[in-house]
Tab-separated table of C-alpha atoms (C1' of nucleotides) in Angstrom:
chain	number	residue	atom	x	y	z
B	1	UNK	CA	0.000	0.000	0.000
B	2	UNK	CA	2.569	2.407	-1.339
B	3	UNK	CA	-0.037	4.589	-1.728
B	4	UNK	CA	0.613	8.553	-0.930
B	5	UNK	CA	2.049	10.919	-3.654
B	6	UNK	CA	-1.018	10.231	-5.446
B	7	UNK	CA	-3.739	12.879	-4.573
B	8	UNK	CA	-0.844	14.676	-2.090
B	9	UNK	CA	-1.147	18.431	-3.725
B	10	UNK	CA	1.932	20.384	-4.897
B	11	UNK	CA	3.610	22.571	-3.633
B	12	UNK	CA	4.285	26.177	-4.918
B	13	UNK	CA	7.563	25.563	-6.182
B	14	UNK	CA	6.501	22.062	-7.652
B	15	UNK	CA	4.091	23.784	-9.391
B	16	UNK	CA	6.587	26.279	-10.716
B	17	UNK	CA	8.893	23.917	-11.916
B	18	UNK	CA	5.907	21.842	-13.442
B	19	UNK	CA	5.574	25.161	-15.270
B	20	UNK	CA	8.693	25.413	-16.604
B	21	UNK	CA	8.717	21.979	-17.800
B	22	UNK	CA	5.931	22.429	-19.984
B	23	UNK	CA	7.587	24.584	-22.231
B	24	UNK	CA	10.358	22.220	-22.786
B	25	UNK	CA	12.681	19.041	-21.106
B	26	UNK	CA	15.486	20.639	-18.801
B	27	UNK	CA	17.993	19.631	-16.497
B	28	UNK	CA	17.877	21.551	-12.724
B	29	UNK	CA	20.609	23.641	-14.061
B	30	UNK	CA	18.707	24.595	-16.984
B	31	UNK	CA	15.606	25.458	-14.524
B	32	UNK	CA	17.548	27.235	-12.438
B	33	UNK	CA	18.525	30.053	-15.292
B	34	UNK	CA	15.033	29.541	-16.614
B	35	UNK	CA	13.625	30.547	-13.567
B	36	UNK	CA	15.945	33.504	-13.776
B	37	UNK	CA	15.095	34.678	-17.047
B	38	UNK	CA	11.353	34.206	-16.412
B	39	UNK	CA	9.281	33.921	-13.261
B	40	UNK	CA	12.178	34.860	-11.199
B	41	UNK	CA	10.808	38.135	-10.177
B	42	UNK	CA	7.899	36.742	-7.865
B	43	UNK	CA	9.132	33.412	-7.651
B	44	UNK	CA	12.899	32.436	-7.108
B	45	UNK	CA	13.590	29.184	-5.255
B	46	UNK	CA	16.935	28.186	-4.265
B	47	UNK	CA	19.302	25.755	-6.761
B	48	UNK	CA	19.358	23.282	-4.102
B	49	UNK	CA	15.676	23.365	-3.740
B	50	UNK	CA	15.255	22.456	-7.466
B	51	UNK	CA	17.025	20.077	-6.961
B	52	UNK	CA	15.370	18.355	-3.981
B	53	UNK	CA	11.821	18.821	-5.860
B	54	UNK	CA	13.235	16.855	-9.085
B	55	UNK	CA	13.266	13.420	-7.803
B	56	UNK	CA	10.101	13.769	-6.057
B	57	UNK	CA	8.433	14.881	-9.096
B	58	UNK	CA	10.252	11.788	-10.735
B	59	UNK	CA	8.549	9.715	-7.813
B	60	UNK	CA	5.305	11.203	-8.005
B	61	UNK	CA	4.965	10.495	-12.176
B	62	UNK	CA	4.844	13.505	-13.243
B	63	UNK	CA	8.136	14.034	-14.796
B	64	UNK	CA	10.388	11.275	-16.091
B	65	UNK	CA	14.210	11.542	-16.013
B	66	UNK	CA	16.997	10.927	-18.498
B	67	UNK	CA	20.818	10.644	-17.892
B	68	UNK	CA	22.243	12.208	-21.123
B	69	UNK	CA	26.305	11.699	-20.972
B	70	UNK	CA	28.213	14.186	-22.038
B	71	UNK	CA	31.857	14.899	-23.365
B	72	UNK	CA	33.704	18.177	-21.993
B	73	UNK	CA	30.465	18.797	-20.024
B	74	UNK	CA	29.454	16.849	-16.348
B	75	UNK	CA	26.835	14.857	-16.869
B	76	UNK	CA	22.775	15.422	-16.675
B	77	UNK	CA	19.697	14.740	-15.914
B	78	UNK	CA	16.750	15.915	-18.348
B	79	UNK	CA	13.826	15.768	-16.855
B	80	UNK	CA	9.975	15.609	-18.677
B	81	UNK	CA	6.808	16.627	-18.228
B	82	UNK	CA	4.746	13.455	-18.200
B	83	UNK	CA	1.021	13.411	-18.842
B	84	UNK	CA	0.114	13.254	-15.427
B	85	UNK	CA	2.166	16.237	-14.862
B	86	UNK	CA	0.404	18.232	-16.985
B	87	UNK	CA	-2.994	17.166	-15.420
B	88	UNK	CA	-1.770	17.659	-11.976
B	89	UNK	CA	-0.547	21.454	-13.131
B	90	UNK	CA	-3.770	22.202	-14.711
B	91	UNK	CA	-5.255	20.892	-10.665
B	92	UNK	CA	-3.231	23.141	-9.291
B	93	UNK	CA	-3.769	26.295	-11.682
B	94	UNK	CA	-7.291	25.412	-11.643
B	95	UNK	CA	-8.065	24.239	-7.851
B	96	UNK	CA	-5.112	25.173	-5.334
B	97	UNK	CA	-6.405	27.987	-3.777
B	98	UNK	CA	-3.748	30.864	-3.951
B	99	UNK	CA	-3.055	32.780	-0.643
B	100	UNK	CA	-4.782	36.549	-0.301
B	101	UNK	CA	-2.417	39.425	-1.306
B	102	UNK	CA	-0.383	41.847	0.246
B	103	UNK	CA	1.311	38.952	1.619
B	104	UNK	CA	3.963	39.256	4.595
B	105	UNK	CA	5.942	43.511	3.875
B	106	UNK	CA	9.199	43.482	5.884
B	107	UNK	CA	9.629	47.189	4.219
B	108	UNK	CA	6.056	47.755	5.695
B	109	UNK	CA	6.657	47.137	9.310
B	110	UNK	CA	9.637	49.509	9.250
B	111	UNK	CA	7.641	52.342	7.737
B	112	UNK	CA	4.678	51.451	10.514
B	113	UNK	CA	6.911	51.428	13.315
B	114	UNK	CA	9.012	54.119	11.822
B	115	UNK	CA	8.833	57.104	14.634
B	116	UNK	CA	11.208	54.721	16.502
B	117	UNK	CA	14.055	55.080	13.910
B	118	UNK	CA	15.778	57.596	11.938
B	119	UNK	CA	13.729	59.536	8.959
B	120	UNK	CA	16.510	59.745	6.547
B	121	UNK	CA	17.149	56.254	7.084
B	122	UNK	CA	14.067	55.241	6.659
B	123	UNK	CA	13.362	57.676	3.314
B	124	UNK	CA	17.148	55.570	2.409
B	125	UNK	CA	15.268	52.063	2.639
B	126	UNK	CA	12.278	53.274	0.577
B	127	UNK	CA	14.384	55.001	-1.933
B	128	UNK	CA	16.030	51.527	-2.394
B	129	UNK	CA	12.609	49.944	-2.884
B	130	UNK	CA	11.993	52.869	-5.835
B	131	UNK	CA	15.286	51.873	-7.678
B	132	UNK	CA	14.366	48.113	-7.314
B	133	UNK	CA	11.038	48.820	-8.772
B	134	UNK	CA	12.791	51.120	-11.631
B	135	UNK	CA	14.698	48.614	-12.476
B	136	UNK	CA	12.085	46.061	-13.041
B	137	UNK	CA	10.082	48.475	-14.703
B	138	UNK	CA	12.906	49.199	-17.161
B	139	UNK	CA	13.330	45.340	-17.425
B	140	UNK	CA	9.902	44.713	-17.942
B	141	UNK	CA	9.421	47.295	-20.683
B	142	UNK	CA	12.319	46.158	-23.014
B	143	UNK	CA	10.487	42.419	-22.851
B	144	UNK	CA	8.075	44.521	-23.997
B	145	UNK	CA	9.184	45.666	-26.668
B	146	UNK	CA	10.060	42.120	-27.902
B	147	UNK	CA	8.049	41.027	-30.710
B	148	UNK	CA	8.499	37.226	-29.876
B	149	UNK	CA	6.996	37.656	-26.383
B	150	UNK	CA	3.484	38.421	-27.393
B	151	UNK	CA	2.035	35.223	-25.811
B	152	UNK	CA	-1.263	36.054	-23.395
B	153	UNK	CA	-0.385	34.959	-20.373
B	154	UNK	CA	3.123	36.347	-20.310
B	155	UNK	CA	1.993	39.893	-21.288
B	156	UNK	CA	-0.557	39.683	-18.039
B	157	UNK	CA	1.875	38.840	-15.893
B	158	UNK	CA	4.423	41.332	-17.083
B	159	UNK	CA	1.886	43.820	-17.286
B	160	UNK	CA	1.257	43.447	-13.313
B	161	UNK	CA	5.034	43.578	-12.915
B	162	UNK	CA	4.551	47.033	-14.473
B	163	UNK	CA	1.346	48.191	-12.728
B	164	UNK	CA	3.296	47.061	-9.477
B	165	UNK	CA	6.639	49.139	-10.157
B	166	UNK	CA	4.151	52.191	-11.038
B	167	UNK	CA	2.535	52.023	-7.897
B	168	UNK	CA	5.828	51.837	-5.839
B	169	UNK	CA	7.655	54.063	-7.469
B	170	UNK	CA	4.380	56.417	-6.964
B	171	UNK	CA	4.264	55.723	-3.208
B	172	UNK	CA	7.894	55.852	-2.814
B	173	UNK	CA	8.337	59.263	-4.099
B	174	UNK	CA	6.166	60.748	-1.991
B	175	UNK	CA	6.997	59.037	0.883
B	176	UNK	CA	10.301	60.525	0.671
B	177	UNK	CA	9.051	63.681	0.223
B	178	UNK	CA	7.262	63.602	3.284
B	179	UNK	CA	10.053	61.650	5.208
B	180	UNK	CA	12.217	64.262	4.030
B	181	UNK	CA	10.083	67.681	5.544
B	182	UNK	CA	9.980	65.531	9.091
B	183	UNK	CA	13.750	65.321	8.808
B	184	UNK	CA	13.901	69.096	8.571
B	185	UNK	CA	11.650	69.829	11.628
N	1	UNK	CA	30.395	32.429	28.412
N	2	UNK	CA	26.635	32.287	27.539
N	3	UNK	CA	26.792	34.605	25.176
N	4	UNK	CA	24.574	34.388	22.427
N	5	UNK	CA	21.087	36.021	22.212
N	6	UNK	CA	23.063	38.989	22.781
N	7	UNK	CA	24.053	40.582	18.757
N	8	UNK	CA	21.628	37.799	17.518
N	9	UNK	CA	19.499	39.822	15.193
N	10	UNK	CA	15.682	39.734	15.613
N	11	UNK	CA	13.240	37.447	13.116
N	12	UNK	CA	10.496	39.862	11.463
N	13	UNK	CA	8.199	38.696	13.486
N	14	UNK	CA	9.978	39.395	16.723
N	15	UNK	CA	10.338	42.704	15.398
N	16	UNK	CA	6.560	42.909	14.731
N	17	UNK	CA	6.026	42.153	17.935
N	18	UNK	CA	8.382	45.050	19.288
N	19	UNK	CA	7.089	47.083	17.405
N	20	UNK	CA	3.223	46.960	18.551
N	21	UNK	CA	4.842	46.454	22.340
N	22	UNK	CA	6.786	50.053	21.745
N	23	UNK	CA	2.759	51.303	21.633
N	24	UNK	CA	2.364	50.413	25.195
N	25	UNK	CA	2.447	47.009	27.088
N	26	UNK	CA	0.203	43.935	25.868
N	27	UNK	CA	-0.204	40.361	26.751
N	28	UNK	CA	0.034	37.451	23.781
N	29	UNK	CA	-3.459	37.736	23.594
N	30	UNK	CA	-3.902	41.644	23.171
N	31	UNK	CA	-1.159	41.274	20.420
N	32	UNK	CA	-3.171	38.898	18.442
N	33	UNK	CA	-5.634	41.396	18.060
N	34	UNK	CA	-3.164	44.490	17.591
N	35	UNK	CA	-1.767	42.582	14.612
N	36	UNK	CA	-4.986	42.286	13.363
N	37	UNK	CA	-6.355	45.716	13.629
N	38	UNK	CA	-3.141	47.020	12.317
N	39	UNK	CA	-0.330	45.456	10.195
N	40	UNK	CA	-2.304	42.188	9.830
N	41	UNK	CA	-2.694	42.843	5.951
N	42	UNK	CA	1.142	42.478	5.182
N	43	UNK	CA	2.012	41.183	8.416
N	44	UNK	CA	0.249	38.026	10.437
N	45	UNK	CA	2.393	35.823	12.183
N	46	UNK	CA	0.137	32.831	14.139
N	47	UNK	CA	-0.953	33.269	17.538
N	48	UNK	CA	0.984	30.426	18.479
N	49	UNK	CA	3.929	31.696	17.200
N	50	UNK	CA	3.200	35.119	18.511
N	51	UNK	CA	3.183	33.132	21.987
N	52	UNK	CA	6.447	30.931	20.922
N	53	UNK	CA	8.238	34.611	20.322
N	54	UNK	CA	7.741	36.496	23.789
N	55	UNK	CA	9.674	34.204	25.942
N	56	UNK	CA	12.248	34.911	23.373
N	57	UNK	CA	12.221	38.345	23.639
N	58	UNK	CA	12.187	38.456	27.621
N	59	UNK	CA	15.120	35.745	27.335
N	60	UNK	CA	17.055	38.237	25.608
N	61	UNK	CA	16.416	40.841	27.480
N	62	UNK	CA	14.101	43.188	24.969
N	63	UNK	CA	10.990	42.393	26.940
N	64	UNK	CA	9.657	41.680	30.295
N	65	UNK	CA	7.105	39.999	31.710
N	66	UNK	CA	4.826	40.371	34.414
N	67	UNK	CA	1.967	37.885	35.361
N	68	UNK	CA	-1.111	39.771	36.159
N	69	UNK	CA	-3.938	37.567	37.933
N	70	UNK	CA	-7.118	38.313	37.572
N	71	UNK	CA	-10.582	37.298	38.871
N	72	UNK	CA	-13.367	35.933	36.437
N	73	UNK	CA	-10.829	35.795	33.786
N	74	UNK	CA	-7.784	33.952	33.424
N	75	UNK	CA	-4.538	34.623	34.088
N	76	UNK	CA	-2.160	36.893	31.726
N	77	UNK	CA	1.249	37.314	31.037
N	78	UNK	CA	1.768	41.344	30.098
N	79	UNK	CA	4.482	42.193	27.933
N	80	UNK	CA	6.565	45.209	27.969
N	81	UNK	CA	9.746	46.751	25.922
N	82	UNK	CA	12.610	47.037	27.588
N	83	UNK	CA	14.876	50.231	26.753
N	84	UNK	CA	16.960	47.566	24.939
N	85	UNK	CA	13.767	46.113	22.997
N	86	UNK	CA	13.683	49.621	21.590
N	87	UNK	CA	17.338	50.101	20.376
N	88	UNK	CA	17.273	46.268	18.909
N	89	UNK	CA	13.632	47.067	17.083
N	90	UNK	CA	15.286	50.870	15.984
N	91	UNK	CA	18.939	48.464	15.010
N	92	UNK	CA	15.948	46.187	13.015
N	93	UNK	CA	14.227	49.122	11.184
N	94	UNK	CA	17.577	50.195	10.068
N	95	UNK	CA	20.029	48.094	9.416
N	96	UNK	CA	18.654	44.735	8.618
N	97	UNK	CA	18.155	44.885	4.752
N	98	UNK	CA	14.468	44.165	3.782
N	99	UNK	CA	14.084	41.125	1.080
N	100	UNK	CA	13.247	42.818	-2.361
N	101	UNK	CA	9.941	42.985	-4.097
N	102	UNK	CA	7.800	41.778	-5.512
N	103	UNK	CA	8.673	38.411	-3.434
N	104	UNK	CA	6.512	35.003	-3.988
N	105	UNK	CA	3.071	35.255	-5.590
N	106	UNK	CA	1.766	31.836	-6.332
N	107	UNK	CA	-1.146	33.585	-7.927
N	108	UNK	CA	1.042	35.305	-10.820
N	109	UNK	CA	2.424	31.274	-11.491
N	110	UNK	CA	-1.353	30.329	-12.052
N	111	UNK	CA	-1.004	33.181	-14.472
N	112	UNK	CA	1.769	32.851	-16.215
N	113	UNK	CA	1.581	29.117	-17.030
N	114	UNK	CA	-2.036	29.562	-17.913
N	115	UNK	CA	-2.055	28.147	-20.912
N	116	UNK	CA	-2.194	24.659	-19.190
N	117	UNK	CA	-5.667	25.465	-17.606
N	118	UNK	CA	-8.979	26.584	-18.628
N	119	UNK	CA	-9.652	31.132	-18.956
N	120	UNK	CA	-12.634	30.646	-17.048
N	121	UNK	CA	-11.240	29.403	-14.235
N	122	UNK	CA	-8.184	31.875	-14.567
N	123	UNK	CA	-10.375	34.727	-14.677
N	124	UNK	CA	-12.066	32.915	-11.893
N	125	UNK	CA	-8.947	33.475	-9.588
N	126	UNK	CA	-8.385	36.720	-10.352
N	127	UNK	CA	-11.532	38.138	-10.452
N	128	UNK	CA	-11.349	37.224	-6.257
N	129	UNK	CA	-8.140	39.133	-5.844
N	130	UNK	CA	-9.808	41.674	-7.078
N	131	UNK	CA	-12.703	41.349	-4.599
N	132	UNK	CA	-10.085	40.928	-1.687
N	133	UNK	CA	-8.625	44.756	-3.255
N	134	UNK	CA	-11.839	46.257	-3.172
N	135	UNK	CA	-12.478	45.349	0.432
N	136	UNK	CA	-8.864	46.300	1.369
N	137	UNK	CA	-9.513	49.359	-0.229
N	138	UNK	CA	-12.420	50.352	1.367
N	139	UNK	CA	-11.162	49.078	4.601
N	140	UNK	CA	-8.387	51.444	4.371
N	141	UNK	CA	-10.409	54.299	3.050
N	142	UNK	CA	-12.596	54.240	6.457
N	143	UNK	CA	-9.436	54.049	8.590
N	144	UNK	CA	-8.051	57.036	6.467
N	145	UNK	CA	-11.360	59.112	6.968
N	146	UNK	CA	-10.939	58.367	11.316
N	147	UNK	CA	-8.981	61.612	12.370
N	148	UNK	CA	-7.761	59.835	15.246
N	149	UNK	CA	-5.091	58.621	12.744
N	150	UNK	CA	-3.020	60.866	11.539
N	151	UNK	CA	0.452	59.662	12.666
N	152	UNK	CA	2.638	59.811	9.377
N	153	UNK	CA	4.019	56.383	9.413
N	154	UNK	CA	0.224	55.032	9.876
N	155	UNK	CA	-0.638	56.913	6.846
N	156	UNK	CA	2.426	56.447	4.743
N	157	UNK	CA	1.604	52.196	4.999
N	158	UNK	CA	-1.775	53.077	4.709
N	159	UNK	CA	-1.188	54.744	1.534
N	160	UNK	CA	0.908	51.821	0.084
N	161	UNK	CA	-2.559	49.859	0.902
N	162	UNK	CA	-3.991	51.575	-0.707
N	163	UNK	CA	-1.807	52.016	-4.246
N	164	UNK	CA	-1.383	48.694	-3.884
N	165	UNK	CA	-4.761	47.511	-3.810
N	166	UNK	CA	-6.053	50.114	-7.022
N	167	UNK	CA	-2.744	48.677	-8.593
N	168	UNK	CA	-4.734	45.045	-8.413
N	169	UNK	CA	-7.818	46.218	-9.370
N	170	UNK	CA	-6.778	48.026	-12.689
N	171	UNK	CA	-4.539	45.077	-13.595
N	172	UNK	CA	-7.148	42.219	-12.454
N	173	UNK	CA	-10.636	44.261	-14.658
N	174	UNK	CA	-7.967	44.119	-17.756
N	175	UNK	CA	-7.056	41.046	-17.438
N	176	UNK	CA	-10.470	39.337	-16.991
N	177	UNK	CA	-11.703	41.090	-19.967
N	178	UNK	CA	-9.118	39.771	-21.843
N	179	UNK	CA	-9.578	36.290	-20.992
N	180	UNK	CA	-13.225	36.595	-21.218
N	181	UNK	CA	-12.353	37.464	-24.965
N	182	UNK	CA	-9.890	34.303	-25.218
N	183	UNK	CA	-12.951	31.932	-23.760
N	184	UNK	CA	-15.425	33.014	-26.142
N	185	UNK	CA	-12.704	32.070	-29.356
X	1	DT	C1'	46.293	32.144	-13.460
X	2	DG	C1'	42.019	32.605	-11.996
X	3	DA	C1'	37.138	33.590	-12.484
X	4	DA	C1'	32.969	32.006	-14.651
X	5	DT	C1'	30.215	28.329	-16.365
X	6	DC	C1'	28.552	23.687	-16.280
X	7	DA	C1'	26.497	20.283	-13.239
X	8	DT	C1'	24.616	18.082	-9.003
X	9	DG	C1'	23.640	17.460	-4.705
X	10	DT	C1'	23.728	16.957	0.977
X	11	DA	C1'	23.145	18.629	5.803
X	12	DA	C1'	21.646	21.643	8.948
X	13	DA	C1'	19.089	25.220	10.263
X	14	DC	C1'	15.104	28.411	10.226
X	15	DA	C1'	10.724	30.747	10.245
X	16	DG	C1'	6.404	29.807	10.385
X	17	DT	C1'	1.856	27.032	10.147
X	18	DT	C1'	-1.734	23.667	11.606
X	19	DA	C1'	-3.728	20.926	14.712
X	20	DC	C1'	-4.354	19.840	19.320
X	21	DA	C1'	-5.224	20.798	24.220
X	22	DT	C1'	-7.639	23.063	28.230
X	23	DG	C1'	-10.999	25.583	30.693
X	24	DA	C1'	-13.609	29.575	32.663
X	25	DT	C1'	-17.001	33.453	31.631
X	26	DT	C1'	-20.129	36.243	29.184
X	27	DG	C1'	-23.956	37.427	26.268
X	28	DG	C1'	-27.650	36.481	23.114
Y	1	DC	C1'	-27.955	26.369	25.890
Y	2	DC	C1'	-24.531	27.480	22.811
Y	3	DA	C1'	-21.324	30.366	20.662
Y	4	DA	C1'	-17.952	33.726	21.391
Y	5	DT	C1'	-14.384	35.692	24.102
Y	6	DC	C1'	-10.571	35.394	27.202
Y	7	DA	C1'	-6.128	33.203	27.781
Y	8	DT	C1'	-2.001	30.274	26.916
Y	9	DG	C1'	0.583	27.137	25.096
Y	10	DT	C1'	2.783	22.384	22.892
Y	11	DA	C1'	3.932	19.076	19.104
Y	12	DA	C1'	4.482	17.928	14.715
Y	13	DC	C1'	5.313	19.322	10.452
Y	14	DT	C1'	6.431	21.986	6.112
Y	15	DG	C1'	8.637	24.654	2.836
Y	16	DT	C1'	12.571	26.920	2.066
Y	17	DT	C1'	17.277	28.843	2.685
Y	18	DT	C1'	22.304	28.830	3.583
Y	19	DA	C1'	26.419	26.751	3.710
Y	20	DC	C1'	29.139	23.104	2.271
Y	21	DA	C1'	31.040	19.799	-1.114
Y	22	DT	C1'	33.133	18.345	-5.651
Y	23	DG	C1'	35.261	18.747	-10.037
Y	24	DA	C1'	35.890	19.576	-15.065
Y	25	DT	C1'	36.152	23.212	-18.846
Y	26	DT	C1'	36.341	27.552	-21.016
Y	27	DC	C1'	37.700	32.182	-21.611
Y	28	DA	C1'	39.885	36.558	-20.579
DNA sequence: TGAATCATGTAAACAGTTACATGATTGG
DNA sequence: CCAATCATGTAACTGTTTACATGATTCA
C-alpha cells in the first residue's frame, strides 16, 4: 500500500517547476537560469531546492528523467513533463487555492513602526525599494518591446510587474518627500 | 560564556512584535488582536507563534514579563519593551536589509503558465483578488477618513494599501476582460 | 592564473503554520 | 444552551534557505 504521492497536492515551487517543464525538457541547471530569465521576479527558489523537488516529481509520475552523458560537459539529468504532470498542473492552476495578497511587507513594518528610527534612514530604505522597482520596470518594458513575447499569459503577468513598479515608485516618491520635511523639523 | 542572544538579530516577526509592544504594554493575547487591527494585511504571524516569540524576547532581554492575575478571567502574562527592545527594534528598522519585491506570488504562477488550464477558471482566480482589493480598499479608506489617525508612518503604509490595492484592481478588470475574450474564441 | 560556467547534490538550520489541548465566563 | 471571548501554550510538520562539497572546462 505504497499509496501517498497520489492525490498529495503540490507545492508552490513544484508547481513552478511543473511550469517550466511544460515549455520544454530541462535539467535543474537549466531550470535554475530559466527561472531567472522568467518567473524569477515573484518566484525564485533556491538551486538546491530544485534540486530536492526533481526526484520527487520523478517519484510522483509527473516528470520522467533521463541521464544524457556528455563529453567536456558533467553529466545530466533531463527531466519531462509526463502526462500526469500536466494534469496535476492544470489541478493546481485550476483548484489550489492561492493565498490573499499583500502577503507578509518586511519594508512595511519599518515604515509602521518608523517614529522609533531615523527619517533619513528610513526615506534611504524606501528610496532603495523605488530603484528596485525602476529597475524592473525598465526590465519589464524592453520584454516589452520584444516582438516574440506576445504570448497572453506572459503579457498579463508582465503587465502586473509594471502596474506594481508604477505604484511603488508612486508611493515611494512621496513618501520621501514627506520623510524628508519631518527630517527638517 | 553564555553569550549568544546577545548581537543575535531579531526574526520579522519578533520585530513585529516590538514594534506593537513600543505602543504600550500587551499580553500574547492583546497582540493577536493588535496585529490584526493594524499590520495584519502584510504582516500576520500565528498566535501560536506570537506566543512561541515572547519568551524569546524576555530571554534576551528586549521584553519583560509580568503575570497579572485576575478574577473571572484567566490569568495573563503582560508584555513590555525594555529600553533595549527599543534600540534592537530601531537596530531592526535600520540596518537589517528588507528582502526585495515583488517576493513570492503563487497567484502570478497560475497566471503565467495559464495556458495549461482553462480562462474561465483563470479569470475565476483573479476576479477574487480583485474582490479581496476592493475590500482592502475600502477598509483602508474608512481608517483614512478616522482623524484619530493621523500619525505619518500610519498613513504612509496606509497609503501603500492603498496604491497597492487600485494597482490590483486596474490590472485584475484588464485582465479578466481579456480572458473573457480568449474563452469566447 | 584565476574567475565564470557547467552540473549536481547533501546537511543543517530556520521561520512559520496547523492541529491539538484546556478551561472559565459572558452574552444572546 | 450554545457560541464567542478570554487566555495560553505544545507538538508535529512543512517549505525553504544557507552553507558546504566536488570537479571539469572555457575564456579573458
Amino acid at each position: 500500500m505504497t499509496a501517498r504521492t497520489k492525490t498529495a497536492q503540490l507545492t508552490t515551487t513544484e508547481a513552478a517547476v511543473l511550469g517550466l517543464l511544460s515549455q520544454g525538457p530541462r535539467s535543474g541547471y537549466d531550470l535554475k537560469k530559466a527561472v531567472e530569465l522568467s518567473v524569477g521576479y515573484f518566484w525564485g527558489p533556491a538551486k538546491s531546492q530544485i534540486y530536492a523537488v526533481l526526484p520527487r516529481l520523478v517519484e510522483g509520475g509527473l516528470a520522467s528523467a533521463k541521464k544524457v552523458a556528455q563529453d567536456q560537459r558533467p553529466d545530466k539529468s533531463v527531466y519531462r513533463l509526463t502526462r500526469a504532470g500536466r494534469a496535476a498542473l492544470k489541478t493546481w492552476i485550476e483548484e489550489t487555492p492561492a493565498p490573499p495578497d499583500p502577503d507578509r511587507n518586511p519594508l512595511l513594518l519599518k515604515v509602521f513602526f518608523g517614529d522609533v528610527a531615523s527619517p533619513e534612514i528610513l526615506a534611504g530604505h524606501i528610496r532603495e525599494r523605488r530603484l528596485e522597482a525602476e529597475e524592473l520596470r525598465s526590465y519589464l518594458e524592453e520584454l516589452e518591446a520584444d516582438p516574440a513575447r506576445d504570448d497572453l499569459y506572459e503579457a498579463l503577468t508582465r503587465r502586473w510587474g509594471l502596474e506594481y513598479a508604477a505604484a511603488v515608485i508612486r508611493w515611494a516618491k512621496r513618501a520621501e518627500r514627506e520623510l524628508a520635511r519631518r527630517s527638517l523639523s
